[in-house]
Coordinates of C-alpha atoms and ligand atoms in Angstrom, one line a residue:
M1152 CA 0.0 0.0 0.0
I1153 CA 2.8 2.4 0.9
R1154 CA 4.6 1.6 -2.3
R1155 CA 1.5 2.1 -4.4
G1156 CA 1.1 5.5 -2.7
I1157 CA 4.7 6.5 -3.6
E1158 CA 4.2 5.2 -7.2
D1159 CA 1.0 7.0 -7.8
F1160 CA 2.5 10.3 -6.6
W1161 CA 5.7 9.7 -8.6
K1162 CA 3.8 9.1 -11.8
A1163 CA 1.5 12.1 -11.4
E1164 CA 4.5 14.4 -10.6
H1165 CA 6.5 13.2 -13.6
I1166 CA 3.6 13.7 -16.0
K1167 CA 3.2 17.3 -14.6
R1168 CA 6.9 17.9 -15.3
G1169 CA 6.7 16.8 -18.9
Y1170 CA 7.8 13.2 -18.7
D1171 CA 6.2 10.4 -20.7
V1172 CA 5.6 7.4 -18.4
V1173 CA 6.7 4.2 -20.3
Y1174 CA 7.0 0.5 -19.9
T1175 CA 9.6 -1.8 -21.4
P1176 CA 9.9 -5.6 -21.5
H1177 CA 11.9 -7.5 -18.9
I1178 CA 13.9 -9.5 -21.3
A1179 CA 15.8 -8.3 -24.3
K1180 CA 18.2 -9.6 -26.9
L1181 CA 21.7 -10.1 -25.6
D1182 CA 23.1 -8.3 -28.7
L1183 CA 21.8 -5.0 -27.2
W1184 CA 23.9 -5.5 -24.1
I1185 CA 26.9 -6.4 -26.2
T1186 CA 26.5 -3.2 -28.2
S1187 CA 26.1 -1.1 -25.1
G1188 CA 29.2 -2.5 -23.4
H1189 CA 27.3 -3.8 -20.4
W1190 CA 28.1 -7.4 -21.4
E1191 CA 31.8 -6.6 -21.4
F1192 CA 31.9 -4.3 -18.3
Y1193 CA 29.2 -5.7 -16.0
R1194 CA 29.0 -9.3 -17.0
D1195 CA 29.4 -10.5 -13.4
Y1196 CA 26.2 -8.8 -12.4
L1197 CA 24.1 -10.1 -15.3
Y1198 CA 22.0 -13.3 -15.3
S1199 CA 22.8 -16.0 -17.8
P1200 CA 21.4 -15.7 -21.3
M1201 CA 18.4 -17.8 -22.3
E1202 CA 17.9 -19.1 -25.8
V1203 CA 14.6 -18.3 -27.6
E1204 CA 14.3 -19.4 -31.2
G1205 CA 18.0 -19.5 -31.7
Q1206 CA 18.5 -16.0 -30.3
E1207 CA 20.0 -15.2 -26.9
Y1208 CA 18.1 -13.0 -24.5
I1209 CA 18.9 -11.7 -21.0
I1210 CA 16.7 -10.4 -18.2
K1211 CA 17.3 -6.7 -18.1
P1212 CA 19.9 -5.2 -15.7
M1213 CA 18.9 -1.6 -16.5
N1214 CA 16.2 0.3 -18.4
C1215 CA 18.3 2.6 -20.5
L1216 CA 18.4 0.5 -23.7
G1217 CA 14.6 0.0 -23.8
H1218 CA 14.2 3.8 -23.7
I1219 CA 16.7 4.2 -26.5
L1220 CA 14.7 1.8 -28.6
I1221 CA 11.6 3.8 -27.9
Y1222 CA 13.4 7.0 -28.9
Q1223 CA 14.5 5.3 -32.1
T1224 CA 11.1 4.1 -33.3
R1225 CA 11.2 7.2 -35.5
Q1226 CA 13.4 10.2 -36.4
H1227 CA 13.3 13.3 -34.2
S1228 CA 13.8 16.9 -35.1
Y1229 CA 15.7 19.4 -32.8
R1230 CA 12.4 21.1 -32.2
E1231 CA 10.9 18.1 -30.4
L1232 CA 13.6 17.9 -27.9
P1233 CA 13.9 17.4 -24.9
L1234 CA 12.1 14.0 -24.7
R1235 CA 11.8 12.6 -21.2
Y1236 CA 10.9 8.9 -20.7
A1237 CA 10.2 7.8 -17.1
E1238 CA 9.7 4.2 -16.0
L1239 CA 9.3 2.4 -12.7
G1240 CA 11.4 -0.2 -14.3
T1241 CA 12.2 -3.5 -12.5
V1242 CA 15.8 -4.6 -13.2
Y1243 CA 17.7 -7.8 -12.1
R1244 CA 21.3 -7.9 -11.1
Y1245 CA 23.2 -10.8 -9.6
E1246 CA 24.6 -10.2 -6.1
R1247 CA 26.2 -12.9 -4.0
S1248 CA 23.8 -14.2 -1.4
G1249 CA 26.1 -13.0 1.4
V1250 CA 25.7 -9.3 0.5
L1251 CA 21.9 -9.3 0.2
L1252 CA 20.3 -7.3 3.0
G1253 CA 16.6 -6.8 3.7
L1254 CA 15.0 -4.4 1.3
S1255 CA 18.1 -2.4 0.8
R1256 CA 20.1 -4.8 -1.2
V1257 CA 18.2 -7.2 -3.4
R1258 CA 18.6 -9.0 -6.7
G1259 CA 15.4 -7.7 -8.4
F1260 CA 14.5 -4.1 -7.8
T1261 CA 12.5 -1.3 -9.3
Q1262 CA 14.3 1.9 -10.2
D1263 CA 12.4 5.1 -10.5
D1264 CA 14.3 5.6 -13.7
A1265 CA 14.2 8.2 -16.5
H1266 CA 16.2 9.1 -19.5
I1267 CA 16.3 12.5 -21.0
F1268 CA 17.2 12.9 -24.7
C1269 CA 18.1 16.5 -25.5
R1270 CA 20.5 18.8 -27.3
F1271 CA 23.7 19.9 -25.6
D1272 CA 22.5 23.5 -25.3
Q1273 CA 19.5 22.1 -23.3
L1274 CA 21.6 20.1 -20.9
E1275 CA 21.9 22.7 -18.2
D1276 CA 18.1 23.4 -18.1
E1277 CA 17.4 19.7 -18.0
V1278 CA 19.8 19.1 -15.1
V1279 CA 18.2 22.1 -13.2
G1280 CA 14.8 20.5 -13.8
V1281 CA 16.0 17.1 -12.4
L1282 CA 17.6 18.8 -9.4
D1283 CA 14.4 20.7 -8.7
L1284 CA 12.4 17.5 -8.9
A1285 CA 14.9 15.7 -6.7
H1286 CA 14.6 18.4 -4.0
F1287 CA 10.8 18.4 -4.2
M1288 CA 10.7 14.6 -3.7
I1289 CA 13.2 14.5 -0.8
D1290 CA 11.3 17.3 0.9
T1291 CA 7.8 15.8 0.3
F1292 CA 9.0 12.6 1.9
G1293 CA 10.2 14.5 4.9
F1294 CA 14.0 14.2 4.7
T1295 CA 15.7 17.5 5.6
S1296 CA 19.3 16.7 5.7
Y1297 CA 21.3 15.8 2.5
Q1298 CA 24.6 16.1 0.9
V1299 CA 25.4 16.7 -2.8
L1300 CA 28.5 15.4 -4.6
L1301 CA 29.7 16.1 -8.1
S1302 CA 31.8 13.2 -9.4
T1303 CA 34.4 14.0 -12.1
R1304 CA 36.3 12.0 -14.8
P1305 CA 37.8 8.7 -13.6
E1306 CA 41.0 7.1 -15.0
K1307 CA 39.1 4.9 -17.5
Y1308 CA 36.6 6.9 -19.5
A1309 CA 34.6 7.1 -22.7
G1310 CA 34.4 10.3 -24.8
T1311 CA 36.9 13.1 -25.1
I1312 CA 38.5 15.2 -22.4
Q1313 CA 36.8 18.3 -23.9
A1314 CA 33.4 16.7 -23.7
W1315 CA 34.0 15.7 -20.1
E1316 CA 35.0 19.2 -19.1
E1317 CA 32.0 20.8 -20.8
A1318 CA 29.6 18.4 -19.2
T1319 CA 31.2 18.7 -15.8
E1320 CA 31.0 22.5 -16.2
T1321 CA 27.3 22.2 -17.2
L1322 CA 26.5 20.2 -14.0
S1323 CA 28.3 22.7 -11.8
Q1324 CA 26.5 25.6 -13.5
A1325 CA 23.1 23.9 -12.8
L1326 CA 24.1 23.4 -9.2
A1327 CA 25.2 27.1 -9.0
R1328 CA 21.9 28.3 -10.6
L1329 CA 19.9 26.6 -7.8
K1330 CA 22.5 27.8 -5.2
V1331 CA 23.1 24.2 -4.1
T1332 CA 26.3 23.7 -2.0
Y1333 CA 28.2 20.6 -3.1
N1334 CA 31.5 18.8 -2.8
I1335 CA 33.6 17.5 -5.7
D1336 CA 34.3 13.7 -5.6
P1337 CA 37.3 13.6 -7.9
G1338 CA 37.6 10.7 -10.3
E1339 CA 34.4 9.1 -9.1
G1340 CA 32.3 9.6 -12.2
V1341 CA 31.2 6.5 -14.1
F1342 CA 33.3 5.7 -17.2
Y1343 CA 30.6 7.1 -19.5
G1344 CA 30.2 10.6 -18.0
P1345 CA 30.2 12.9 -14.9
K1346 CA 27.4 12.7 -12.4
I1347 CA 25.7 14.4 -9.4
D1348 CA 24.8 12.2 -6.4
I1349 CA 22.6 13.2 -3.6
K1350 CA 22.9 11.3 -0.3
F1351 CA 20.2 12.0 2.3
E1352 CA 20.1 11.1 6.0
D1353 CA 17.2 9.5 7.9
A1354 CA 16.0 10.7 11.3
Q1355 CA 18.5 8.3 13.0
G1356 CA 21.4 9.9 11.0
R1357 CA 21.9 7.0 8.7
G1358 CA 23.0 7.9 5.2
W1359 CA 21.1 6.7 2.1
Q1360 CA 21.9 6.9 -1.6
G1361 CA 19.3 9.1 -3.1
P1362 CA 19.0 10.8 -6.5
T1363 CA 21.7 10.5 -9.2
I1364 CA 22.0 12.4 -12.4
Q1365 CA 24.4 11.1 -15.0
V1366 CA 25.4 12.5 -18.3
D1367 CA 26.2 9.8 -20.9
F1368 CA 28.7 10.1 -23.7
N1369 CA 28.8 6.4 -24.4
L1370 CA 25.4 5.0 -25.3
P1371 CA 24.3 7.7 -27.8
Q1372 CA 27.5 7.0 -29.8
R1373 CA 27.2 3.2 -29.5
F1374 CA 23.6 3.2 -30.6
N1375 CA 23.8 6.2 -32.9
V1376 CA 21.1 8.1 -31.1
T1377 CA 20.6 11.2 -33.1
Y1378 CA 18.3 14.1 -34.0
I1379 CA 18.0 16.2 -37.1
G1380 CA 19.4 19.6 -36.4
E1381 CA 18.5 23.1 -37.7
D1382 CA 21.2 22.5 -40.3
S1383 CA 19.3 19.4 -41.5
K1384 CA 22.2 17.2 -40.4
E1385 CA 22.2 14.3 -37.9
H1386 CA 23.6 15.1 -34.5
L1387 CA 24.2 12.9 -31.5
V1388 CA 21.8 13.6 -28.6
A1389 CA 22.9 14.5 -25.1
M1390 CA 21.6 11.7 -22.8
I1391 CA 20.9 11.9 -19.1
H1392 CA 20.2 8.9 -16.9
R1393 CA 18.5 9.9 -13.6
T1394 CA 16.8 8.5 -10.7
V1395 CA 15.3 10.5 -7.9
L1396 CA 14.3 7.9 -5.3
G1397 CA 17.0 5.2 -6.2
S1398 CA 15.3 1.9 -6.0
M1399 CA 11.8 1.6 -4.7
E1400 CA 12.8 -1.2 -2.3
R1401 CA 15.7 0.7 -0.8
F1402 CA 13.7 3.9 -0.6
L1403 CA 11.0 2.1 1.2
A1404 CA 13.6 0.8 3.7
S1405 CA 14.8 4.3 4.3
L1406 CA 11.2 5.6 4.8
I1407 CA 10.5 2.8 7.4
E1408 CA 13.7 3.8 9.3
H1409 CA 13.0 7.5 8.9
Y1410 CA 9.5 7.4 10.3
G1411 CA 10.0 4.5 12.7
G1412 CA 6.8 3.0 11.1
A1413 CA 4.7 6.1 12.0
F1414 CA 4.1 7.2 8.4
P1415 CA 2.5 10.5 7.4
V1416 CA -1.2 10.0 6.8
W1417 CA -0.9 10.0 3.0
L1418 CA 1.5 7.0 3.1
A1419 CA 0.1 5.1 6.1
P1420 CA -1.3 1.7 5.0
L1421 CA -4.2 2.1 7.3
Q1422 CA -5.2 5.7 8.0
V1423 CA -8.2 5.4 10.3
M1424 CA -9.2 2.8 12.8
I1425 CA -12.8 3.0 14.0
I1426 CA -13.3 1.6 17.5
P1427 CA -16.9 1.0 18.7
V1428 CA -17.4 1.1 22.4
A1429 CA -19.9 -1.8 22.4
D1430 CA -21.4 -4.2 19.9
R1431 CA -24.5 -2.0 19.6
H1432 CA -22.3 0.7 18.0
L1433 CA -21.1 -1.6 15.2
D1434 CA -23.6 -0.5 12.6
Y1435 CA -22.7 3.1 13.1
A1436 CA -19.0 2.2 12.8
Y1437 CA -19.5 0.3 9.5
K1438 CA -21.5 3.2 8.2
L1439 CA -18.6 5.6 8.9
E1440 CA -16.1 3.1 7.4
A1441 CA -18.1 2.9 4.1
A1442 CA -18.3 6.7 3.9
L1443 CA -14.6 7.2 4.5
R1444 CA -13.6 4.4 2.1
S1445 CA -15.8 5.8 -0.7
D1446 CA -13.8 9.0 -0.3
G1447 CA -10.5 7.1 -0.6
V1448 CA -9.6 7.0 3.1
R1449 CA -8.1 3.7 4.1
T1450 CA -10.3 2.7 7.1
K1451 CA -11.1 -0.4 9.2
V1452 CA -13.4 -1.2 12.1
D1453 CA -11.9 -3.0 15.1
A1454 CA -14.9 -5.2 15.7
R1455 CA -13.4 -7.5 18.3
S1456 CA -15.2 -7.8 21.6
E1457 CA -12.3 -6.4 23.6
R1458 CA -12.1 -3.5 26.0
V1459 CA -11.9 -0.1 24.3
N1460 CA -8.6 0.8 26.0
L1461 CA -7.0 -2.4 24.7
K1462 CA -8.1 -1.6 21.2
I1463 CA -6.8 2.0 21.4
R1464 CA -3.5 0.7 22.8
Q1465 CA -3.2 -1.8 19.9
A1466 CA -4.0 0.9 17.3
Q1467 CA -1.3 3.1 18.9
L1468 CA 1.3 0.3 18.7
D1469 CA 0.4 -0.2 15.1
K1470 CA 1.0 3.5 14.5
I1471 CA -2.3 4.1 12.9
P1472 CA -2.7 7.9 12.5
Y1473 CA -6.3 8.3 13.6
M1474 CA -8.6 6.4 15.9
L1475 CA -12.3 7.2 16.0
V1476 CA -14.0 6.1 19.2
V1477 CA -17.7 5.8 18.9
G1478 CA -20.3 5.2 21.6
D1479 CA -23.9 6.2 22.5
K1480 CA -23.2 9.9 22.4
E1481 CA -21.5 9.8 19.0
V1482 CA -24.2 7.6 17.4
A1483 CA -26.9 10.0 18.7
A1484 CA -25.2 13.2 17.4
F1485 CA -23.5 11.8 14.3
T1486 CA -20.1 12.7 15.7
V1487 CA -16.8 11.0 16.4
S1488 CA -14.3 11.2 19.2
V1489 CA -10.8 11.5 17.6
R1490 CA -7.5 10.3 19.0
L1491 CA -4.1 10.4 17.4
R1492 CA -1.4 7.7 17.7
S1493 CA 0.6 10.1 19.9
G1494 CA -2.2 9.9 22.5
E1495 CA -3.5 13.4 21.8
Q1496 CA -7.3 13.5 21.7
A1497 CA -10.0 16.0 20.9
A1498 CA -13.6 16.6 22.0
S1499 CA -16.3 15.0 19.9
Q1500 CA -16.7 16.6 16.5
S1501 CA -19.1 16.1 13.6
F1502 CA -18.2 13.2 11.4
D1503 CA -18.4 15.4 8.2
S1504 CA -15.9 17.9 9.6
F1505 CA -13.5 15.0 10.5
K1506 CA -13.8 13.5 7.1
E1507 CA -13.0 16.8 5.4
S1508 CA -10.0 17.4 7.6
V1509 CA -8.5 13.9 6.9
K1510 CA -9.0 14.3 3.2
G1511 CA -7.2 17.7 3.4
T1512 CA -4.3 16.1 5.4
I1513 CA -3.9 13.4 2.8
A1514 CA -4.2 15.6 -0.3
N1515 CA -1.7 18.1 1.1
K1516 CA 0.7 15.3 2.2
V1517 CA 0.9 16.9 5.7
K1518 CA 4.0 15.7 7.6
D1519 CA 3.1 16.5 11.2
L1520 CA -0.1 15.1 12.5
R1521 CA -2.0 17.5 14.9
L1522 CA -5.6 17.9 16.0
Ligands
LIG897 ZN1 20.0 4.5 -17.6

């Protein structure tokens, strides 16, 4: 439920910012990965090929090539650029069983991936756009402390020194435009281009790998990814790989740690627990449950014949944001008595006003729950 909440939000935000949300197949011809260089450089992390009708296929270790193939389904003019393809793309990489760890290191994971195809004169604006989105996402999910690193040319690299210098300069210009303070990580760029990494901290001070923005000099050349320029000639595109959350699995792990399980209302798997005082209040409780659910509020009734205090205690331990205690008084007046998981409680209020305020809290992704 939490992941679905993140994914729905992610998709909506990307569409607002001019991305096309795409899907690509989970297996692809091995030839593609030979052309890209992945078979040569990352073979240890790829799963063995499978043979289909005399062709070798592998399960995808990254989404980049699928997006290149979408781009190449037809020719593009300079006027159409930038094109931004975003995918919650599940990828598979071999890791030794000894290094697997909970949700944070797994063999199949879903990257919140995107690739931007643009002209070189658009690169800076595109990087600014990604940085702005990354900041917006980190902030919405409630992380306040993070560190930005700009990684420069490593010893082994693709492309020319001049291209590296220009792209590195573009990244630092973009950071400067947004007044972001950052450190240089010398020689830590990937072989195909410089990158910006953002590492954020959870509430316990643990560091997590967050957004990365990479410029790529390698793939456009290897796959001849081009556009037709104003001069009617073919030019190689500038390609950006970027992720803002990292992998959905690892990001979920970071959220669990950050909130200690007490998620903001918009992400909480169960948002409202209705606690009837006695069995005769059950009908009323179910009526409220149906009304909240039909407005998209995730609600349950604790119908067990247990003492009210025990049910409240249980809901608090489960970190459910709201508890609605309903007894004779509430049934008679069509009200609810609201409690928060913190123990804070309010006098009875009309059910309709409670419903409106919960809906507002969810829609606005409010971080601090108050009455
Ligand atoms: Zn990529």
